[in-house]
Short mmCIF file of N, CA, C and O in Angstrom, two decimals:
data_model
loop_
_atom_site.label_atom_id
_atom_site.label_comp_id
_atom_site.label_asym_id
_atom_site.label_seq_id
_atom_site.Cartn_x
_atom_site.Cartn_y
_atom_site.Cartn_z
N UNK Y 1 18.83 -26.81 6.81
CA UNK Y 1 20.18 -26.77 7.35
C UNK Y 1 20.09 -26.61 8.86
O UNK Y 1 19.68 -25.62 9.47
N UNK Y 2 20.67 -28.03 9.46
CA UNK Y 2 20.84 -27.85 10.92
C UNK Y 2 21.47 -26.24 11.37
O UNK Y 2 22.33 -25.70 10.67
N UNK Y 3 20.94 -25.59 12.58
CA UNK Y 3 21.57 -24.28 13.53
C UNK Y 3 22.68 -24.63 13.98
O UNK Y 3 22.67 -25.64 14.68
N UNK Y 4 23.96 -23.96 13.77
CA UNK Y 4 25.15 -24.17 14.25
C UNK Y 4 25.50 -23.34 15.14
O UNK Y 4 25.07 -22.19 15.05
N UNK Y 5 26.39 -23.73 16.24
CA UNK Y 5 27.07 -23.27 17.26
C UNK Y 5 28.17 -22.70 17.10
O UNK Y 5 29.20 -23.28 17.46
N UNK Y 6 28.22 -21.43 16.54
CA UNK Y 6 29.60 -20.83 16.55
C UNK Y 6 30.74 -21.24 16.82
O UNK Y 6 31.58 -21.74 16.07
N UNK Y 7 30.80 -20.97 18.33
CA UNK Y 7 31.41 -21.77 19.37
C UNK Y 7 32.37 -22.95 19.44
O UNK Y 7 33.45 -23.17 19.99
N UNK Y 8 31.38 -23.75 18.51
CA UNK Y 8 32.10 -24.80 18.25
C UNK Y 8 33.01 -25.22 17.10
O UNK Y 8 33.74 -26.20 16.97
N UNK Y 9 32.76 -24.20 16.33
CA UNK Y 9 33.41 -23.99 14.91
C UNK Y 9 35.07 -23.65 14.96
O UNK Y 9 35.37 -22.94 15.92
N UNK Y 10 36.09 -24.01 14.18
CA UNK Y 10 37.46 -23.78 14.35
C UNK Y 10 37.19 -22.37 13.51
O UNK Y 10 36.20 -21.81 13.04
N UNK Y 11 38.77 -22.06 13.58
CA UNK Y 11 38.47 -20.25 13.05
C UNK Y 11 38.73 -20.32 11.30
O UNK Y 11 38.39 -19.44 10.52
N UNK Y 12 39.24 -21.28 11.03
CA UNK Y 12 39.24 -21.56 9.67
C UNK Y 12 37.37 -21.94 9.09
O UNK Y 12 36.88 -21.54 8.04
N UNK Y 13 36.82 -22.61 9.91
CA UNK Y 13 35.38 -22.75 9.31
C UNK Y 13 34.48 -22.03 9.33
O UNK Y 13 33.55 -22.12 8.53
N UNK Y 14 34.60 -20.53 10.89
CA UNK Y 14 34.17 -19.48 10.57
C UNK Y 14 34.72 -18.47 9.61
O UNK Y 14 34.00 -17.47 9.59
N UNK Y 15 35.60 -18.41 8.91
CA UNK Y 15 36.62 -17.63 8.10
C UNK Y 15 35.46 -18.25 6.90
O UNK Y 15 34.47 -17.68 6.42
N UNK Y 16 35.89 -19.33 6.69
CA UNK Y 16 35.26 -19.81 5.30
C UNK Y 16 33.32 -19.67 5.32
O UNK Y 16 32.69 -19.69 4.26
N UNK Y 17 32.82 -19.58 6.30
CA UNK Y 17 31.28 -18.99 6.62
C UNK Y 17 30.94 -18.12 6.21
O UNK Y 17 29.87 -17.96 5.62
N UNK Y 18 32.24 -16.89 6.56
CA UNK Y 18 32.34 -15.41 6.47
C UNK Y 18 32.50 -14.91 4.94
O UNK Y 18 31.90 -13.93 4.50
N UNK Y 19 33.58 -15.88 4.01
CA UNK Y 19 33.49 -16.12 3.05
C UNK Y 19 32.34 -16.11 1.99
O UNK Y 19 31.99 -15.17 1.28
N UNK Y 20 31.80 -17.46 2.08
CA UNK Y 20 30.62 -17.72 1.84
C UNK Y 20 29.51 -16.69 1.68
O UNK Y 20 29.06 -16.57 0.54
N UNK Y 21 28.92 -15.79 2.83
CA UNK Y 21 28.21 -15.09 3.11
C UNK Y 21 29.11 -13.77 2.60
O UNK Y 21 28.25 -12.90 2.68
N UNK Y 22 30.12 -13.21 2.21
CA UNK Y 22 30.25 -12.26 1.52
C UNK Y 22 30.29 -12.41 0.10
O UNK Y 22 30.19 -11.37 -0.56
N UNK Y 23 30.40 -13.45 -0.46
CA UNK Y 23 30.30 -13.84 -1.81
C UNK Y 23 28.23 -13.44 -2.12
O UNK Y 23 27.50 -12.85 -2.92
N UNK Y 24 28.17 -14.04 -1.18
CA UNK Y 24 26.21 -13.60 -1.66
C UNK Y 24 26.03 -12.76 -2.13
O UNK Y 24 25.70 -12.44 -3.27
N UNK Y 25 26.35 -12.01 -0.74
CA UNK Y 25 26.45 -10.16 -0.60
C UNK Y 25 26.51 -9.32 -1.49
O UNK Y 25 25.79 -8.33 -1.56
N UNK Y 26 27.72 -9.76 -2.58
CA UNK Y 26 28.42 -9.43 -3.58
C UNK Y 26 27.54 -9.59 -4.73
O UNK Y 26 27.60 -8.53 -5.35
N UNK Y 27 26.67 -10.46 -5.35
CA UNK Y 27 25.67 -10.50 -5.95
C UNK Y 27 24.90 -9.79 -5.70
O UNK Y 27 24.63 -9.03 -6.63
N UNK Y 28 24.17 -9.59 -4.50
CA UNK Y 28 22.53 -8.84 -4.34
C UNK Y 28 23.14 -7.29 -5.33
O UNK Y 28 24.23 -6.75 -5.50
N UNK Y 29 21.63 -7.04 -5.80
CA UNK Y 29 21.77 -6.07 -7.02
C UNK Y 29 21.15 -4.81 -5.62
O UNK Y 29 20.21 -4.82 -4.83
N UNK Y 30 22.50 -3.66 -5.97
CA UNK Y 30 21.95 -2.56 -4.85
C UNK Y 30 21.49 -1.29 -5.43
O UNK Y 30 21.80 -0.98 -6.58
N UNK Y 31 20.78 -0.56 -4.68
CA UNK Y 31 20.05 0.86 -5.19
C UNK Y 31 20.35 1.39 -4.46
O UNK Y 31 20.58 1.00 -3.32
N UNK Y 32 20.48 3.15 -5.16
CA UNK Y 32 20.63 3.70 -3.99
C UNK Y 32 19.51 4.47 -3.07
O UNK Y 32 18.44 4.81 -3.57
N UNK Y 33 19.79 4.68 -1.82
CA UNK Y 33 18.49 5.32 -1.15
C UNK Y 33 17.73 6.09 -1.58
O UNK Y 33 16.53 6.10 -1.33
N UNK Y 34 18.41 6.94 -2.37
CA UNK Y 34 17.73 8.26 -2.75
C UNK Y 34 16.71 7.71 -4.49
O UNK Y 34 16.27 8.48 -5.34
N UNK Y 35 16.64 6.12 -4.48
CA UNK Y 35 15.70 6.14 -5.78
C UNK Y 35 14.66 4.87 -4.65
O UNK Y 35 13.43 4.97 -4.58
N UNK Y 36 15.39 3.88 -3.94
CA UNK Y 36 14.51 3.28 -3.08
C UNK Y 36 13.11 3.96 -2.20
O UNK Y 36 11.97 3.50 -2.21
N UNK Y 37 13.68 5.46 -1.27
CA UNK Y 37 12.86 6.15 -0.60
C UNK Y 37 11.95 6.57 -1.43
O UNK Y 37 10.79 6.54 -1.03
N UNK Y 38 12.21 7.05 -2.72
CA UNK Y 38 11.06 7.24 -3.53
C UNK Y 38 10.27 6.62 -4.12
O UNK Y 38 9.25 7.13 -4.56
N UNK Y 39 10.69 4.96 -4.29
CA UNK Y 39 9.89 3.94 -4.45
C UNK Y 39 8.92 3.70 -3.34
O UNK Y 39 7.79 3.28 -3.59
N UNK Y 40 9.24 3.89 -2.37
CA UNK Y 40 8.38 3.47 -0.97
C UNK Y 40 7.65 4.83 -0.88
O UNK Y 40 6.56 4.59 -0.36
N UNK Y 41 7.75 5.99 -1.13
CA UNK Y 41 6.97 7.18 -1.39
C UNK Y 41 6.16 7.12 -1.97
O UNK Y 41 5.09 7.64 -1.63
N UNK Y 42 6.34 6.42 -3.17
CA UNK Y 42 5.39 6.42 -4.35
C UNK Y 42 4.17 5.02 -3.94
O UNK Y 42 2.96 4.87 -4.08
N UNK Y 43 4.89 4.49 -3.59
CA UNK Y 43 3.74 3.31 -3.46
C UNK Y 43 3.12 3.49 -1.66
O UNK Y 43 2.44 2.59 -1.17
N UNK Y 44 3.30 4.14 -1.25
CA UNK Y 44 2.06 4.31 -0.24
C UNK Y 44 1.36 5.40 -0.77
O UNK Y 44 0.14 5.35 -0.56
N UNK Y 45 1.87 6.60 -1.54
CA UNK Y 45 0.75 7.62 -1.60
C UNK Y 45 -0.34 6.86 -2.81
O UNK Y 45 -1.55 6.97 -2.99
N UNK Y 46 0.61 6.16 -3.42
CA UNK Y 46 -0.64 5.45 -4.29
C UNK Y 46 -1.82 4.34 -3.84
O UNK Y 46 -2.78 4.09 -4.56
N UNK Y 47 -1.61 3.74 -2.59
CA UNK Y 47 -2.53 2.83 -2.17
C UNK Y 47 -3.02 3.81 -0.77
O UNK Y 47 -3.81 3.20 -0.06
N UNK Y 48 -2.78 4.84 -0.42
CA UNK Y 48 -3.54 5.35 0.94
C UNK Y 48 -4.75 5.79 0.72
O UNK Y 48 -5.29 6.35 1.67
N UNK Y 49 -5.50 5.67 -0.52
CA UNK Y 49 -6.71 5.85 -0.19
C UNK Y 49 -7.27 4.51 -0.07
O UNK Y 49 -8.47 4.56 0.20
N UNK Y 50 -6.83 3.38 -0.17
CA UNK Y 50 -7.28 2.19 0.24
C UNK Y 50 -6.91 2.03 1.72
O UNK Y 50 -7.58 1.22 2.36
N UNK Y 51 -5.80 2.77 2.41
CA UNK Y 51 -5.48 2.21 3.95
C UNK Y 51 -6.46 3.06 5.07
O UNK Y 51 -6.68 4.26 5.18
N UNK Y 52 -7.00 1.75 5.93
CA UNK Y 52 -8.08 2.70 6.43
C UNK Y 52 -7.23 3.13 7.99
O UNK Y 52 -7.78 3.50 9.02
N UNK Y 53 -6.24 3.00 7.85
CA UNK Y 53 -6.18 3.87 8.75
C UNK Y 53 -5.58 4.99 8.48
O UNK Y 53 -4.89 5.45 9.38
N UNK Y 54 -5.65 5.76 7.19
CA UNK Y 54 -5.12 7.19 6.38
C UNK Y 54 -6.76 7.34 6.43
O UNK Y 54 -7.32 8.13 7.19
N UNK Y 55 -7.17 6.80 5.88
CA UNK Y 55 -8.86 6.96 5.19
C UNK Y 55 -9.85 6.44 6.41
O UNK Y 55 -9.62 5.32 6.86
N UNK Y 56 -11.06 7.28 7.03
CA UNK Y 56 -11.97 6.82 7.75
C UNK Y 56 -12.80 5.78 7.52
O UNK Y 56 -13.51 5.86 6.52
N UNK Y 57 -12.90 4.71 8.30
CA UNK Y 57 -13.37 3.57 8.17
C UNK Y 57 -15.32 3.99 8.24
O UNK Y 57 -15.65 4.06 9.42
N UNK Y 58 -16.44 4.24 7.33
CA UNK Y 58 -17.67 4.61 7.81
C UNK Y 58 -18.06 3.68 8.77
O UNK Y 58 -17.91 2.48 8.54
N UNK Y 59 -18.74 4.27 10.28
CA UNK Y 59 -19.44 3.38 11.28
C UNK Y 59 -19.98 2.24 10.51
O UNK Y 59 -19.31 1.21 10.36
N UNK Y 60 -20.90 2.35 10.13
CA UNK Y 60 -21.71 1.10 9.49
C UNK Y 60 -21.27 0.17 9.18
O UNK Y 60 -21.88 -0.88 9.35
N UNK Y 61 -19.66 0.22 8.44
CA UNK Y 61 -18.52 -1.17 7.94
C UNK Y 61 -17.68 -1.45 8.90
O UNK Y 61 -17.15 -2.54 8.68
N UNK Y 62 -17.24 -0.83 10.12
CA UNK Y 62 -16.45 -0.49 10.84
C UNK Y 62 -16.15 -2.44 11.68
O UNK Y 62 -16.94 -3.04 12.41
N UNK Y 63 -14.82 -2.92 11.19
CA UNK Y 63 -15.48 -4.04 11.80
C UNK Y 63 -15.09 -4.21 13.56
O UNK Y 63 -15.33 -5.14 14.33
N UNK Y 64 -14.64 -3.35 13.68
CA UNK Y 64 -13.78 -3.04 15.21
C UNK Y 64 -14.65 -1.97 16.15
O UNK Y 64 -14.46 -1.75 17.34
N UNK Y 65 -15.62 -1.40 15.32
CA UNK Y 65 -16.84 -1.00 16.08
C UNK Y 65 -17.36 -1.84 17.28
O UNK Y 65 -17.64 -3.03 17.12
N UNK Y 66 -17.52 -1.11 18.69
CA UNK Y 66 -18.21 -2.02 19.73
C UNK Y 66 -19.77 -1.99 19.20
O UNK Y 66 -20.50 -1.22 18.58
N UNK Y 67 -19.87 -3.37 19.87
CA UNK Y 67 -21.35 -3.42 19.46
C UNK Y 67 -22.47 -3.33 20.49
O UNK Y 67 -23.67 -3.27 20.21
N UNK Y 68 -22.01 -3.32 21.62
CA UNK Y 68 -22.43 -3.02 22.97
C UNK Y 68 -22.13 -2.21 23.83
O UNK Y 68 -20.93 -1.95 23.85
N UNK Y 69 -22.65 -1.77 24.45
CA UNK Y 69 -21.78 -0.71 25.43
C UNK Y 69 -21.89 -1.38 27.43
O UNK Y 69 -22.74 -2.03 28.04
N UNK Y 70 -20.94 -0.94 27.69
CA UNK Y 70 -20.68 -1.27 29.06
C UNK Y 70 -21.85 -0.44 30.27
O UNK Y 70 -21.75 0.77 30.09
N UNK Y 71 -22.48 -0.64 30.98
CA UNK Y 71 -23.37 0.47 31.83
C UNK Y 71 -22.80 0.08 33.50
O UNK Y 71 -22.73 -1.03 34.02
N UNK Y 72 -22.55 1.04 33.89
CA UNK Y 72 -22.23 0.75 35.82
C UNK Y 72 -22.89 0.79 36.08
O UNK Y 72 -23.52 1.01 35.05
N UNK Y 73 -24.00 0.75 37.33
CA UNK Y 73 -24.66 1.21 37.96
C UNK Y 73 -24.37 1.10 39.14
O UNK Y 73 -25.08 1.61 40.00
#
């Protein structure tokens, strides 16, 4: 779908846009926060021992380890 220009739209075709897009709205199936936040609670404490940045990455696997070091002299 071509990007439309507001702008150029009469107020009857943004009315009926507005329409449109609240009819969606009206479908999507909603939760409430207080069972969502605990979904998103539950599923990071369950994968943070896989996230390495909760969990220490050992030197040896480290793939962001420098492998050289810089010297001034």
């Amino acid at each position: 779908m071509p990007a439309v220009n507001i702008e150029d739209l009469t107020e009857k075709d943004k009315l009926q846009m507005e329409v449109e897009q609240l009819r969606k709205e009206v479908k999507l199936e909603r939760q409430p926060v207080s069972k969502c936040s605990e979904d998103i609670k539950n599923y990071i404490e369950e994968r943070s021992g896989e996230d390495p940045l909760v969990k220490v990455i050992p030197e040896d696997r480290n793939p962001f380890k420098e492998k050289g070091g810089c010297v001034i002299a």
